[in-house]
mmCIF file of C-alpha atoms and ligand atoms in Angstrom:
data_model
loop_
_atom_site.group_PDB
_atom_site.id
_atom_site.type_symbol
_atom_site.label_atom_id
_atom_site.label_comp_id
_atom_site.label_asym_id
_atom_site.label_seq_id
_atom_site.Cartn_x
_atom_site.Cartn_y
_atom_site.Cartn_z
ATOM 1 C CA MET A 5 -25.460 42.887 -174.806
ATOM 2 C CA SER A 6 -27.743 42.257 -172.231
ATOM 3 C CA ASN A 7 -30.157 39.356 -171.964
ATOM 4 C CA ARG A 8 -32.087 36.971 -169.429
ATOM 5 C CA ILE A 9 -28.910 35.401 -167.993
ATOM 6 C CA THR A 10 -26.700 38.963 -167.704
ATOM 7 C CA GLU A 11 -29.698 40.582 -165.893
ATOM 8 C CA LEU A 12 -30.295 37.395 -163.658
ATOM 9 C CA PHE A 13 -26.891 37.150 -162.598
ATOM 10 C CA ASN A 14 -26.124 41.071 -162.793
ATOM 11 C CA ILE A 15 -22.977 40.337 -164.935
ATOM 12 C CA LYS A 16 -21.174 41.850 -168.250
ATOM 13 C CA TYR A 17 -21.061 38.736 -170.600
ATOM 14 C CA PRO A 18 -23.317 35.575 -170.473
ATOM 15 C CA ILE A 19 -20.335 33.341 -169.764
ATOM 16 C CA VAL A 20 -20.375 31.294 -166.756
ATOM 17 C CA GLN A 21 -17.364 29.300 -165.408
ATOM 18 C CA ALA A 22 -18.179 25.850 -164.277
ATOM 19 C CA GLY A 23 -17.815 24.524 -160.883
ATOM 20 C CA MET A 24 -14.897 22.115 -161.030
ATOM 21 C CA VAL A 25 -13.630 19.944 -158.229
ATOM 22 C CA TRP A 26 -10.168 20.628 -157.346
ATOM 23 C CA CYS A 27 -9.775 23.473 -160.278
ATOM 24 C CA SER A 28 -12.415 25.961 -159.057
ATOM 25 C CA GLY A 29 -11.568 27.511 -155.850
ATOM 26 C CA TRP A 30 -11.378 31.530 -155.074
ATOM 27 C CA ARG A 31 -8.579 32.065 -156.987
ATOM 28 C CA LEU A 32 -10.407 31.288 -160.281
ATOM 29 C CA ALA A 33 -14.085 32.191 -159.162
ATOM 30 C CA SER A 34 -12.631 35.659 -158.529
ATOM 31 C CA ALA A 35 -10.598 36.133 -161.725
ATOM 32 C CA VAL A 36 -13.527 35.180 -163.965
ATOM 33 C CA SER A 37 -15.911 37.352 -162.118
ATOM 34 C CA ASN A 38 -13.786 40.460 -162.052
ATOM 35 C CA ALA A 39 -13.226 39.875 -166.051
ATOM 36 C CA GLY A 40 -17.235 40.301 -166.531
ATOM 37 C CA GLY A 41 -18.233 36.727 -166.164
ATOM 38 C CA LEU A 42 -19.768 34.466 -163.589
ATOM 39 C CA GLY A 43 -17.357 32.631 -161.330
ATOM 40 C CA ILE A 44 -18.313 29.689 -159.556
ATOM 41 C CA ILE A 45 -16.612 28.003 -156.366
ATOM 42 C CA GLY A 46 -16.820 24.144 -156.612
ATOM 43 C CA ALA A 47 -17.545 22.920 -153.054
ATOM 44 C CA GLY A 48 -17.688 19.346 -154.472
ATOM 45 C CA SER A 49 -13.808 18.979 -153.276
ATOM 46 C CA MET A 50 -14.033 21.183 -150.202
ATOM 47 C CA TYR A 51 -14.804 20.072 -146.504
ATOM 48 C CA PRO A 52 -17.392 22.879 -145.136
ATOM 49 C CA ALA A 53 -14.603 24.767 -143.320
ATOM 50 C CA VAL A 54 -12.426 24.960 -146.552
ATOM 51 C CA LEU A 55 -15.330 26.162 -148.564
ATOM 52 C CA ARG A 56 -16.157 29.084 -145.684
ATOM 53 C CA GLN A 57 -12.577 29.919 -146.411
ATOM 54 C CA HIS A 58 -12.960 30.018 -150.115
ATOM 55 C CA ILE A 59 -16.087 32.050 -150.123
ATOM 56 C CA GLN A 60 -14.462 34.839 -147.735
ATOM 57 C CA LYS A 61 -11.440 35.276 -149.729
ATOM 58 C CA CYS A 62 -13.530 35.332 -152.934
ATOM 59 C CA LYS A 63 -15.701 37.999 -151.529
ATOM 60 C CA GLN A 64 -12.131 39.773 -150.798
ATOM 61 C CA ALA A 65 -11.023 39.316 -154.375
ATOM 62 C CA THR A 66 -13.959 40.715 -156.074
ATOM 63 C CA ASP A 67 -17.098 42.800 -155.393
ATOM 64 C CA ARG A 68 -18.559 41.340 -158.497
ATOM 65 C CA PRO A 69 -21.362 38.561 -158.102
ATOM 66 C CA PHE A 70 -19.945 34.851 -158.015
ATOM 67 C CA ALA A 71 -21.740 31.592 -157.276
ATOM 68 C CA VAL A 72 -21.006 28.119 -155.390
ATOM 69 C CA ASN A 73 -22.000 24.943 -157.154
ATOM 70 C CA VAL A 74 -23.160 22.395 -154.842
ATOM 71 C CA PRO A 75 -23.008 18.601 -156.108
ATOM 72 C CA LEU A 76 -25.706 17.288 -154.181
ATOM 73 C CA LEU A 77 -24.561 13.988 -153.970
ATOM 74 C CA TYR A 78 -21.524 15.286 -151.581
ATOM 75 C CA PRO A 79 -21.656 14.501 -147.999
ATOM 76 C CA GLU A 80 -22.459 17.245 -145.359
ATOM 77 C CA VAL A 81 -24.675 19.373 -148.050
ATOM 78 C CA GLN A 82 -26.926 20.628 -144.777
ATOM 79 C CA GLU A 83 -23.719 22.228 -143.348
ATOM 80 C CA ILE A 84 -22.773 23.314 -146.765
ATOM 81 C CA MET A 85 -25.784 24.868 -147.580
ATOM 82 C CA GLU A 86 -25.933 27.094 -143.964
ATOM 83 C CA ILE A 87 -22.730 28.255 -144.720
ATOM 84 C CA ILE A 88 -23.417 29.735 -147.945
ATOM 85 C CA THR A 89 -26.695 31.352 -146.314
ATOM 86 C CA GLU A 90 -24.547 32.439 -143.348
ATOM 87 C CA GLU A 91 -22.177 34.326 -145.975
ATOM 88 C CA LYS A 92 -24.659 35.397 -148.028
ATOM 89 C CA VAL A 93 -23.734 34.021 -151.068
ATOM 90 C CA SER A 94 -26.488 35.164 -153.703
ATOM 91 C CA ILE A 95 -26.273 32.475 -156.814
ATOM 92 C CA VAL A 96 -26.242 28.823 -156.064
ATOM 93 C CA PHE A 97 -25.635 26.044 -158.764
ATOM 94 C CA THR A 98 -26.652 22.513 -157.670
ATOM 95 C CA SER A 99 -25.828 19.544 -159.532
ATOM 96 C CA ALA A 100 -26.024 15.913 -159.324
ATOM 97 C CA GLY A 101 -29.228 15.405 -157.332
ATOM 98 C CA ASN A 102 -32.927 15.933 -156.869
ATOM 99 C CA PRO A 103 -33.257 19.593 -157.408
ATOM 100 C CA ALA A 104 -36.613 19.655 -155.197
ATOM 101 C CA THR A 105 -34.519 19.282 -152.013
ATOM 102 C CA TRP A 106 -33.051 22.488 -151.712
ATOM 103 C CA THR A 107 -34.253 24.746 -154.042
ATOM 104 C CA GLU A 108 -37.074 25.973 -151.867
ATOM 105 C CA TYR A 109 -34.754 26.493 -149.003
ATOM 106 C CA LEU A 110 -32.532 28.586 -150.819
ATOM 107 C CA LYS A 111 -35.074 30.734 -152.635
ATOM 108 C CA ARG A 112 -36.414 31.296 -149.031
ATOM 109 C CA ASN A 113 -33.128 32.780 -148.312
ATOM 110 C CA GLY A 114 -33.263 35.199 -151.264
ATOM 111 C CA ILE A 115 -30.570 33.166 -153.266
ATOM 112 C CA ILE A 116 -30.608 32.649 -157.173
ATOM 113 C CA VAL A 117 -30.913 28.853 -157.804
ATOM 114 C CA VAL A 118 -29.552 27.342 -161.036
ATOM 115 C CA HIS A 119 -29.748 23.374 -161.373
ATOM 116 C CA VAL A 120 -27.587 21.245 -163.772
ATOM 117 C CA ILE A 121 -29.474 18.636 -166.092
ATOM 118 C CA ALA A 122 -28.625 16.372 -168.612
ATOM 119 C CA ASN A 123 -32.018 15.404 -169.858
ATOM 120 C CA SER A 124 -35.461 16.939 -170.253
ATOM 121 C CA LYS A 125 -37.000 14.633 -167.169
ATOM 122 C CA PHE A 126 -34.447 16.815 -164.948
ATOM 123 C CA ALA A 127 -35.179 20.101 -166.669
ATOM 124 C CA LEU A 128 -38.665 20.111 -165.968
ATOM 125 C CA LYS A 129 -38.154 18.660 -162.520
ATOM 126 C CA ALA A 130 -35.868 21.780 -161.958
ATOM 127 C CA GLU A 131 -38.239 23.989 -163.508
ATOM 128 C CA ALA A 132 -41.139 22.915 -161.313
ATOM 129 C CA SER A 133 -39.084 23.262 -158.275
ATOM 130 C CA GLY A 134 -38.473 26.579 -158.789
ATOM 131 C CA ALA A 135 -35.086 26.946 -160.160
ATOM 132 C CA ASP A 136 -34.407 30.252 -162.157
ATOM 133 C CA ALA A 137 -32.272 28.925 -164.797
ATOM 134 C CA ILE A 138 -30.846 25.475 -165.841
ATOM 135 C CA VAL A 139 -27.253 24.293 -166.996
ATOM 136 C CA ALA A 140 -28.208 21.970 -170.012
ATOM 137 C CA GLU A 141 -24.748 19.579 -169.944
ATOM 138 C CA GLY A 142 -23.965 17.589 -172.859
ATOM 139 C CA PHE A 143 -22.050 14.392 -173.668
ATOM 140 C CA GLU A 144 -18.786 16.366 -174.447
ATOM 141 C CA ALA A 145 -18.490 17.783 -170.768
ATOM 142 C CA GLY A 146 -15.641 16.715 -168.421
ATOM 143 C CA GLY A 147 -16.521 14.614 -165.206
ATOM 144 C CA HIS A 148 -19.551 13.308 -164.367
ATOM 145 C CA ASN A 149 -21.959 13.043 -167.050
ATOM 146 C CA GLY A 150 -25.834 12.187 -168.150
ATOM 147 C CA ARG A 151 -26.594 8.466 -168.638
ATOM 148 C CA GLU A 152 -28.342 9.140 -172.027
ATOM 149 C CA GLU A 153 -25.319 10.462 -173.945
ATOM 150 C CA THR A 154 -26.931 13.344 -175.212
ATOM 151 C CA THR A 155 -24.466 15.725 -176.987
ATOM 152 C CA THR A 156 -24.828 19.597 -176.600
ATOM 153 C CA MET A 157 -25.930 20.027 -180.285
ATOM 154 C CA CYS A 158 -29.190 17.314 -179.389
ATOM 155 C CA LEU A 159 -29.886 18.530 -175.758
ATOM 156 C CA VAL A 160 -29.749 22.006 -175.626
ATOM 157 C CA PRO A 161 -32.668 22.812 -178.613
ATOM 158 C CA MET A 162 -34.502 20.158 -176.760
ATOM 159 C CA ILE A 163 -34.267 21.623 -173.435
ATOM 160 C CA CYS A 164 -35.084 25.191 -175.000
ATOM 161 C CA ALA A 165 -38.209 23.759 -176.415
ATOM 162 C CA ARG A 166 -39.427 22.469 -173.173
ATOM 163 C CA VAL A 167 -38.673 25.155 -170.413
ATOM 164 C CA LYS A 168 -39.291 28.733 -170.073
ATOM 165 C CA ILE A 169 -36.536 29.430 -167.818
ATOM 166 C CA PRO A 170 -33.110 30.651 -169.240
ATOM 167 C CA VAL A 171 -31.202 27.783 -170.289
ATOM 168 C CA ILE A 172 -27.230 27.993 -169.772
ATOM 169 C CA ALA A 173 -25.562 25.631 -172.496
ATOM 170 C CA ALA A 174 -22.570 23.249 -171.421
ATOM 171 C CA GLY A 175 -20.431 20.594 -172.688
ATOM 172 C CA GLY A 176 -17.906 20.868 -175.647
ATOM 173 C CA ILE A 177 -17.836 24.635 -175.515
ATOM 174 C CA GLY A 178 -14.375 26.527 -175.066
ATOM 175 C CA SER A 179 -14.231 29.100 -177.997
ATOM 176 C CA GLY A 180 -16.426 32.120 -179.222
ATOM 177 C CA ARG A 181 -17.485 29.936 -182.263
ATOM 178 C CA ALA A 182 -18.857 27.149 -180.034
ATOM 179 C CA MET A 183 -20.663 29.814 -177.812
ATOM 180 C CA LEU A 184 -22.232 31.502 -180.752
ATOM 181 C CA ALA A 185 -23.473 27.655 -181.595
ATOM 182 C CA ALA A 186 -24.999 27.247 -178.202
ATOM 183 C CA MET A 187 -26.795 30.636 -178.727
ATOM 184 C CA ALA A 188 -27.939 29.863 -182.200
ATOM 185 C CA LEU A 189 -29.495 26.538 -180.557
ATOM 186 C CA GLY A 190 -31.364 28.507 -178.323
ATOM 187 C CA ALA A 191 -29.303 29.179 -175.100
ATOM 188 C CA ASP A 192 -29.168 32.412 -173.291
ATOM 189 C CA ALA A 193 -25.486 31.759 -171.724
ATOM 190 C CA VAL A 194 -22.767 29.236 -172.046
ATOM 191 C CA GLN A 195 -21.025 27.594 -169.265
ATOM 192 C CA ILE A 196 -17.268 26.790 -169.668
ATOM 193 C CA GLY A 197 -15.236 24.317 -167.559
ATOM 194 C CA SER A 198 -12.161 22.697 -169.629
ATOM 195 C CA ALA A 199 -10.860 26.056 -171.050
ATOM 196 C CA PHE A 200 -11.079 27.653 -167.517
ATOM 197 C CA ALA A 201 -9.246 24.302 -165.724
ATOM 198 C CA VAL A 202 -6.183 25.473 -167.583
ATOM 199 C CA ALA A 203 -6.153 29.018 -166.460
ATOM 200 C CA GLU A 204 -3.454 30.321 -164.321
ATOM 201 C CA GLU A 205 -5.912 31.091 -161.700
ATOM 202 C CA SER A 206 -7.333 27.504 -161.456
ATOM 203 C CA SER A 207 -6.086 25.423 -158.505
ATOM 204 C CA ALA A 208 -5.256 22.281 -160.414
ATOM 205 C CA HIS A 209 -1.822 20.635 -160.560
ATOM 206 C CA PRO A 210 0.631 22.518 -162.905
ATOM 207 C CA ASP A 211 0.949 18.672 -164.341
ATOM 208 C CA PHE A 212 -2.614 18.064 -165.012
ATOM 209 C CA LYS A 213 -2.875 21.482 -166.722
ATOM 210 C CA HIS A 214 -0.049 20.573 -169.007
ATOM 211 C CA ARG A 215 -1.699 17.098 -169.724
ATOM 212 C CA ILE A 216 -4.920 18.896 -170.684
ATOM 213 C CA ILE A 217 -3.272 20.990 -173.207
ATOM 214 C CA SER A 218 -1.077 18.128 -174.439
ATOM 215 C CA ALA A 219 -4.267 15.867 -175.299
ATOM 216 C CA GLY A 220 -5.658 15.418 -178.383
ATOM 217 C CA GLU A 221 -8.974 13.846 -180.362
ATOM 218 C CA GLY A 222 -10.227 10.748 -178.598
ATOM 219 C CA ASP A 223 -7.870 11.269 -175.587
ATOM 220 C CA THR A 224 -10.961 11.508 -173.158
ATOM 221 C CA LYS A 225 -13.663 8.764 -172.854
ATOM 222 C CA LEU A 226 -16.740 8.194 -170.774
ATOM 223 C CA ARG A 227 -16.177 5.619 -168.229
ATOM 224 C CA MET A 228 -17.812 3.897 -165.208
ATOM 225 C CA LYS A 229 -20.986 4.133 -166.835
ATOM 226 C CA LYS A 230 -22.201 1.077 -164.565
ATOM 227 C CA LEU A 231 -21.436 3.394 -161.538
ATOM 228 C CA VAL A 232 -21.675 7.169 -162.505
ATOM 229 C CA PRO A 233 -20.570 7.953 -166.005
ATOM 230 C CA VAL A 234 -17.556 10.404 -166.019
ATOM 231 C CA ARG A 235 -15.329 11.639 -168.696
ATOM 232 C CA LEU A 236 -11.678 10.805 -168.122
ATOM 233 C CA LEU A 237 -8.405 11.818 -169.819
ATOM 234 C CA LYS A 238 -6.499 8.428 -170.990
ATOM 235 C CA ASN A 239 -3.955 7.090 -168.543
ATOM 236 C CA GLU A 240 -2.958 4.156 -166.568
ATOM 237 C CA PHE A 241 -6.209 4.427 -164.157
ATOM 238 C CA ALA A 242 -8.382 5.036 -166.856
ATOM 239 C CA ASP A 243 -7.034 2.001 -169.160
ATOM 240 C CA ALA A 244 -7.471 -0.377 -165.917
ATOM 241 C CA VAL A 245 -11.044 0.904 -165.994
ATOM 242 C CA ALA A 246 -11.648 0.477 -169.270
ATOM 243 C CA GLN A 247 -9.801 -3.248 -169.112
ATOM 244 C CA ALA A 248 -12.353 -4.217 -166.285
ATOM 245 C CA GLU A 249 -15.121 -3.043 -168.279
ATOM 246 C CA ALA A 250 -14.597 -4.956 -171.341
ATOM 247 C CA GLN A 251 -14.452 -7.832 -168.846
ATOM 248 C CA GLY A 252 -18.087 -6.854 -167.924
ATOM 249 C CA ALA A 253 -17.234 -5.135 -164.424
ATOM 250 C CA ASP A 254 -20.062 -4.178 -162.292
ATOM 251 C CA ALA A 255 -20.691 -1.284 -159.945
ATOM 252 C CA GLU A 256 -19.147 -3.025 -157.327
ATOM 253 C CA VAL A 257 -15.977 -3.873 -159.227
ATOM 254 C CA LEU A 258 -15.636 0.007 -160.139
ATOM 255 C CA VAL A 259 -16.116 1.170 -156.835
ATOM 256 C CA ARG A 260 -13.135 -0.815 -155.399
ATOM 257 C CA LEU A 261 -11.173 -0.093 -158.748
ATOM 258 C CA LEU A 262 -11.913 3.615 -157.998
ATOM 259 C CA GLY A 263 -11.140 3.711 -154.256
ATOM 260 C CA ARG A 264 -10.904 6.731 -152.513
ATOM 261 C CA ALA A 265 -9.887 10.398 -153.304
ATOM 262 C CA ARG A 266 -8.304 9.546 -157.062
ATOM 263 C CA ALA A 267 -9.661 13.069 -158.526
ATOM 264 C CA LYS A 268 -7.715 14.758 -156.069
ATOM 265 C CA LEU A 269 -4.713 12.330 -156.174
ATOM 266 C CA GLY A 270 -4.725 13.317 -159.908
ATOM 267 C CA MET A 271 -6.141 16.768 -160.274
ATOM 268 C CA PHE A 272 -4.839 18.325 -157.409
ATOM 269 C CA GLU A 273 -1.855 16.133 -156.106
ATOM 270 C CA GLY A 274 -0.496 15.899 -160.027
ATOM 271 C CA ASP A 275 -0.350 11.922 -160.149
ATOM 272 C CA MET A 276 -0.784 11.781 -163.874
ATOM 273 C CA GLU A 277 -0.928 7.806 -164.297
ATOM 274 C CA GLN A 278 -2.727 6.570 -160.822
ATOM 275 C CA GLY A 279 -5.116 9.413 -160.571
ATOM 276 C CA GLU A 280 -8.760 10.221 -161.965
ATOM 277 C CA LEU A 281 -8.369 13.282 -164.741
ATOM 278 C CA GLU A 282 -11.975 14.768 -165.253
ATOM 279 C CA ILE A 283 -11.828 16.909 -168.411
ATOM 280 C CA GLY A 284 -14.184 17.490 -171.400
ATOM 281 C CA GLN A 285 -13.332 16.690 -175.156
ATOM 282 C CA VAL A 286 -12.704 20.175 -175.827
ATOM 283 C CA SER A 287 -9.280 19.820 -174.106
ATOM 284 C CA ALA A 288 -8.222 18.623 -177.558
ATOM 285 C CA MET A 289 -8.565 22.338 -178.602
ATOM 286 C CA LEU A 290 -6.764 23.893 -175.585
ATOM 287 C CA LYS A 291 -3.128 24.737 -176.231
ATOM 288 C CA GLN A 292 -1.917 27.158 -173.516
ATOM 289 C CA VAL A 293 -2.372 27.987 -169.921
ATOM 290 C CA ARG A 294 -3.000 31.868 -169.616
ATOM 291 C CA PRO A 295 -4.858 33.907 -167.399
ATOM 292 C CA ALA A 296 -8.559 33.533 -166.938
ATOM 293 C CA GLU A 297 -9.376 37.123 -167.981
ATOM 294 C CA GLU A 298 -7.154 36.639 -171.373
ATOM 295 C CA ILE A 299 -9.474 33.241 -171.743
ATOM 296 C CA LEU A 300 -12.578 34.876 -171.522
ATOM 297 C CA ASN A 301 -11.901 38.079 -173.439
ATOM 298 C CA GLU A 302 -10.638 35.898 -176.615
ATOM 299 C CA ILE A 303 -13.698 34.013 -176.545
ATOM 300 C CA TRP A 304 -15.871 37.064 -176.267
ATOM 301 C CA LYS A 305 -13.775 38.773 -178.990
ATOM 302 C CA GLU A 306 -14.192 35.688 -181.197
ATOM 303 C CA PHE A 307 -18.012 35.321 -180.494
ATOM 304 C CA LEU A 308 -18.542 38.942 -181.665
ATOM 305 C CA ILE A 309 -16.743 38.332 -184.967
ATOM 306 C CA GLU A 310 -18.330 35.071 -185.623
ATOM 307 C CA LYS A 311 -21.880 36.464 -184.918
ATOM 308 C CA GLU A 312 -21.026 39.526 -187.524
ATOM 309 C CA ARG A 313 -19.657 36.706 -189.993
ATOM 310 C CA VAL A 314 -22.700 34.375 -189.712
ATOM 311 C CA SER A 315 -25.029 37.344 -189.840
ATOM 312 C CA GLY A 316 -23.530 38.447 -192.879
ATOM 313 C CA LEU A 317 -23.805 35.215 -194.913
ATOM 314 C CA SER A 318 -26.318 35.498 -197.879
ATOM 315 C CA PHE A 319 -27.856 32.679 -200.084
ATOM 316 C CA LYS A 320 -28.872 33.459 -203.470
HETATM 317 P P1 NDP B 430 -6.141 28.828 -151.509
HETATM 318 O O1 NDP B 430 -6.192 30.210 -150.833
HETATM 319 O O2 NDP B 430 -5.959 28.715 -152.526
HETATM 320 O O3 NDP B 430 -6.829 27.877 -150.998
HETATM 321 C C1 NDP B 430 -7.143 27.525 -149.515
HETATM 322 C C2 NDP B 430 -7.504 26.052 -149.222
HETATM 323 O O4 NDP B 430 -8.607 25.587 -150.118
HETATM 324 C C3 NDP B 430 -6.350 25.364 -148.977
HETATM 325 O O5 NDP B 430 -6.404 24.569 -148.212
HETATM 326 C C4 NDP B 430 -6.493 24.629 -150.243
HETATM 327 O O6 NDP B 430 -5.909 23.185 -150.059
HETATM 328 C C5 NDP B 430 -7.916 24.514 -150.326
HETATM 329 N N1 NDP B 430 -8.372 24.705 -152.129
HETATM 330 C C6 NDP B 430 -7.946 25.436 -152.870
HETATM 331 N N2 NDP B 430 -8.485 25.181 -154.099
HETATM 332 C C7 NDP B 430 -9.427 24.043 -153.743
HETATM 333 C C8 NDP B 430 -10.236 23.369 -154.548
HETATM 334 N N3 NDP B 430 -10.656 23.786 -156.024
HETATM 335 N N4 NDP B 430 -11.146 22.631 -154.151
HETATM 336 C C9 NDP B 430 -11.140 22.280 -152.627
HETATM 337 N N5 NDP B 430 -9.768 23.072 -151.915
HETATM 338 C C10 NDP B 430 -9.273 23.929 -152.484
HETATM 339 O O7 NDP B 430 -4.460 28.168 -151.401
HETATM 340 P P2 NDP B 430 -3.677 28.621 -150.251
HETATM 341 O O8 NDP B 430 -2.219 28.526 -150.798
HETATM 342 O O9 NDP B 430 -4.007 29.688 -149.218
HETATM 343 O O10 NDP B 430 -3.937 27.218 -149.762
HETATM 344 C C11 NDP B 430 -4.385 27.259 -148.492
HETATM 345 C C12 NDP B 430 -5.287 26.202 -148.114
HETATM 346 O O11 NDP B 430 -6.354 26.016 -149.398
HETATM 347 C C13 NDP B 430 -4.364 24.638 -148.343
HETATM 348 O O12 NDP B 430 -4.410 24.069 -147.607
HETATM 349 C C14 NDP B 430 -4.887 24.226 -149.818
HETATM 350 O O13 NDP B 430 -4.791 22.436 -149.607
HETATM 351 C C15 NDP B 430 -6.446 24.532 -149.788
HETATM 352 N N6 NDP B 430 -7.178 24.693 -151.395
HETATM 353 C C16 NDP B 430 -7.892 23.471 -151.441
HETATM 354 C C17 NDP B 430 -8.614 23.420 -152.665
HETATM 355 C C18 NDP B 430 -9.483 22.178 -152.852
HETATM 356 O O14 NDP B 430 -9.890 22.431 -154.014
HETATM 357 N N7 NDP B 430 -9.700 21.408 -151.984
HETATM 358 C C19 NDP B 430 -8.227 24.276 -153.708
HETATM 359 C C20 NDP B 430 -6.925 25.085 -153.338
HETATM 360 C C21 NDP B 430 -6.646 25.300 -152.031
HETATM 361 P P3 NDP B 430 -4.455 22.825 -150.248
HETATM 362 O O15 NDP B 430 -3.723 23.333 -148.658
HETATM 363 O O16 NDP B 430 -4.368 21.127 -150.154
HETATM 364 O O17 NDP B 430 -3.765 23.269 -151.342
HETATM 365 P P1 NDP B 431 -14.094 10.236 -153.050
HETATM 366 O O1 NDP B 431 -15.375 9.703 -152.192
HETATM 367 O O2 NDP B 431 -13.073 9.127 -153.603
HETATM 368 O O3 NDP B 431 -13.318 11.097 -152.115
HETATM 369 C C1 NDP B 431 -13.819 12.077 -151.382
HETATM 370 C C2 NDP B 431 -12.421 13.259 -152.013
HETATM 371 O O4 NDP B 431 -13.435 14.621 -151.446
HETATM 372 C C3 NDP B 431 -11.405 13.399 -150.881
HETATM 373 O O5 NDP B 431 -10.481 14.122 -151.997
HETATM 374 C C4 NDP B 431 -11.525 14.552 -149.936
HETATM 375 O O6 NDP B 431 -10.558 15.174 -149.380
HETATM 376 C C5 NDP B 431 -12.651 15.595 -150.430
HETATM 377 N N1 NDP B 431 -13.689 15.825 -149.980
HETATM 378 C C6 NDP B 431 -13.840 17.308 -149.692
HETATM 379 N N2 NDP B 431 -14.909 17.617 -148.711
HETATM 380 C C7 NDP B 431 -15.231 16.309 -148.322
HETATM 381 C C8 NDP B 431 -16.640 15.979 -147.192
HETATM 382 N N3 NDP B 431 -17.111 16.859 -146.695
HETATM 383 N N4 NDP B 431 -16.282 14.690 -146.953
HETATM 384 C C9 NDP B 431 -15.428 13.810 -147.656
HETATM 385 N N5 NDP B 431 -14.474 14.090 -148.508
HETATM 386 C C10 NDP B 431 -14.575 15.426 -148.893
HETATM 387 O O7 NDP B 431 -14.220 11.413 -153.911
HETATM 388 P P2 NDP B 431 -14.614 11.464 -155.495
HETATM 389 O O8 NDP B 431 -14.490 13.103 -155.834
HETATM 390 O O9 NDP B 431 -14.039 10.701 -156.252
HETATM 391 O O10 NDP B 431 -16.303 11.110 -155.626
HETATM 392 C C11 NDP B 431 -17.331 11.972 -154.795
HETATM 393 C C12 NDP B 431 -18.556 11.408 -154.849
HETATM 394 O O11 NDP B 431 -18.898 10.774 -156.049
HETATM 395 C C13 NDP B 431 -18.490 9.758 -153.827
HETATM 396 O O12 NDP B 431 -19.202 9.577 -152.819
HETATM 397 C C14 NDP B 431 -18.149 9.011 -154.923
HETATM 398 O O13 NDP B 431 -18.535 7.454 -154.431
HETATM 399 C C15 NDP B 431 -18.855 9.286 -156.059
HETATM 400 N N6 NDP B 431 -18.705 8.907 -157.411
HETATM 401 C C16 NDP B 431 -17.682 9.088 -158.074
HETATM 402 C C17 NDP B 431 -17.073 8.676 -159.088
HETATM 403 C C18 NDP B 431 -15.727 9.311 -159.606
HETATM 404 O O14 NDP B 431 -15.828 8.868 -160.993
HETATM 405 N N7 NDP B 431 -14.911 10.069 -158.926
HETATM 406 C C19 NDP B 431 -18.015 7.951 -159.539
HETATM 407 C C20 NDP B 431 -19.149 7.571 -159.263
HETATM 408 C C21 NDP B 431 -19.548 7.798 -157.811
HETATM 409 P P3 NDP B 431 -9.552 14.534 -148.788
HETATM 410 O O15 NDP B 431 -8.717 13.621 -149.591
HETATM 411 O O16 NDP B 431 -8.481 15.490 -148.307
HETATM 412 O O17 NDP B 431 -9.900 13.730 -147.425
#
């Protein structure tokens, strides 16, 4: 199978691994790229020197294409972009910011640009700024989330109807069935986060991976809506946020409650109660820690089986 996305990125399968803070270092990105998908290094948790190290290690570990995700709200974006061009990274996913700011610079340097959006307004803005594709990320997704709370089921067809560039669906996709559904909604590919956060090669703390595969329905909630909405796994910190929010906490109170480096504390250092545990709703369906290649192959195999099943349906 080849389509606009496999051709754009020069990859085998239309499966993109999400850039995830504290989870997607060079080990995960290179494992996904070697398996035929597109691996992404998540620069959001990396100081510039660490990012350079991860890009260099990724180039050593794979000769396939890989990308870097840059959340535009992070500090030192300028330095990060310079490193990306110096290291000749060929694909960049930008998120959490205005696509007009960096797309032209990246395109001038011959880099393929994909921007992550959660509503039509930003999809149109990304297309107008010259992005080559967009990721449409719905409400089910882990971590930072859109304010509109539009689910993937509603967001993807809405965006596909409004833009001409390829659309990569994200949020709630962790199986071949979900992938097929996203393609039926009009997506050209899928971006998968949570299912790869629990890969053996993910740099997340082992206790965080274990907590994810033990999670059940309703264990993640969208919190911090008055600051930046973020989907979190239930723990003491998330409960404290919920309590503060029930009492009407404003952005200032939430910033104080959040403090600094809570995502690192939970996801990387393994504090399962006081850390901030960012993961998607699909965690309720994840049951084991496995190599990334196995995860990708299973998703692709199920996608093909389900595609056959659905195309064979007949109604009289
Ligand atoms: P890696 O080669 O996997 O990582 C190299 C460096 O990148 C490490 O400094 C490591 O931090 C850091 N790092 C790994 N994954 C990430 C990530 N997803 N986001 C941000 N930084 C990451 O591991 P090594 O065993 O060779 O460790 C070398 C160093 O890499 C370590 O100092 C490690 O801290 C750091 N590292 C940082 C990560 C990070 O997210 N910041 C992820 C993985 C490793 P650390 O030393 O704290 O493990
Ligand atoms: P924090 O701002 O709490 O802390 C920064 C973390 O990123 C630290 O763990 C730090 O590592 C690491 N880091 C990696 N590269 C850099 C860099 N270049 N400069 C500074 N720190 C770096 O991080 P969060 O990840 O929680 O938040 C990221 C941004 O998003 C912040 O601006 C925050 O205000 C904003 N935000 C976050 C929300 C959330 O729910 N997390 C909600 C709303 C806004 P180290 O500890 O090793 O120094």
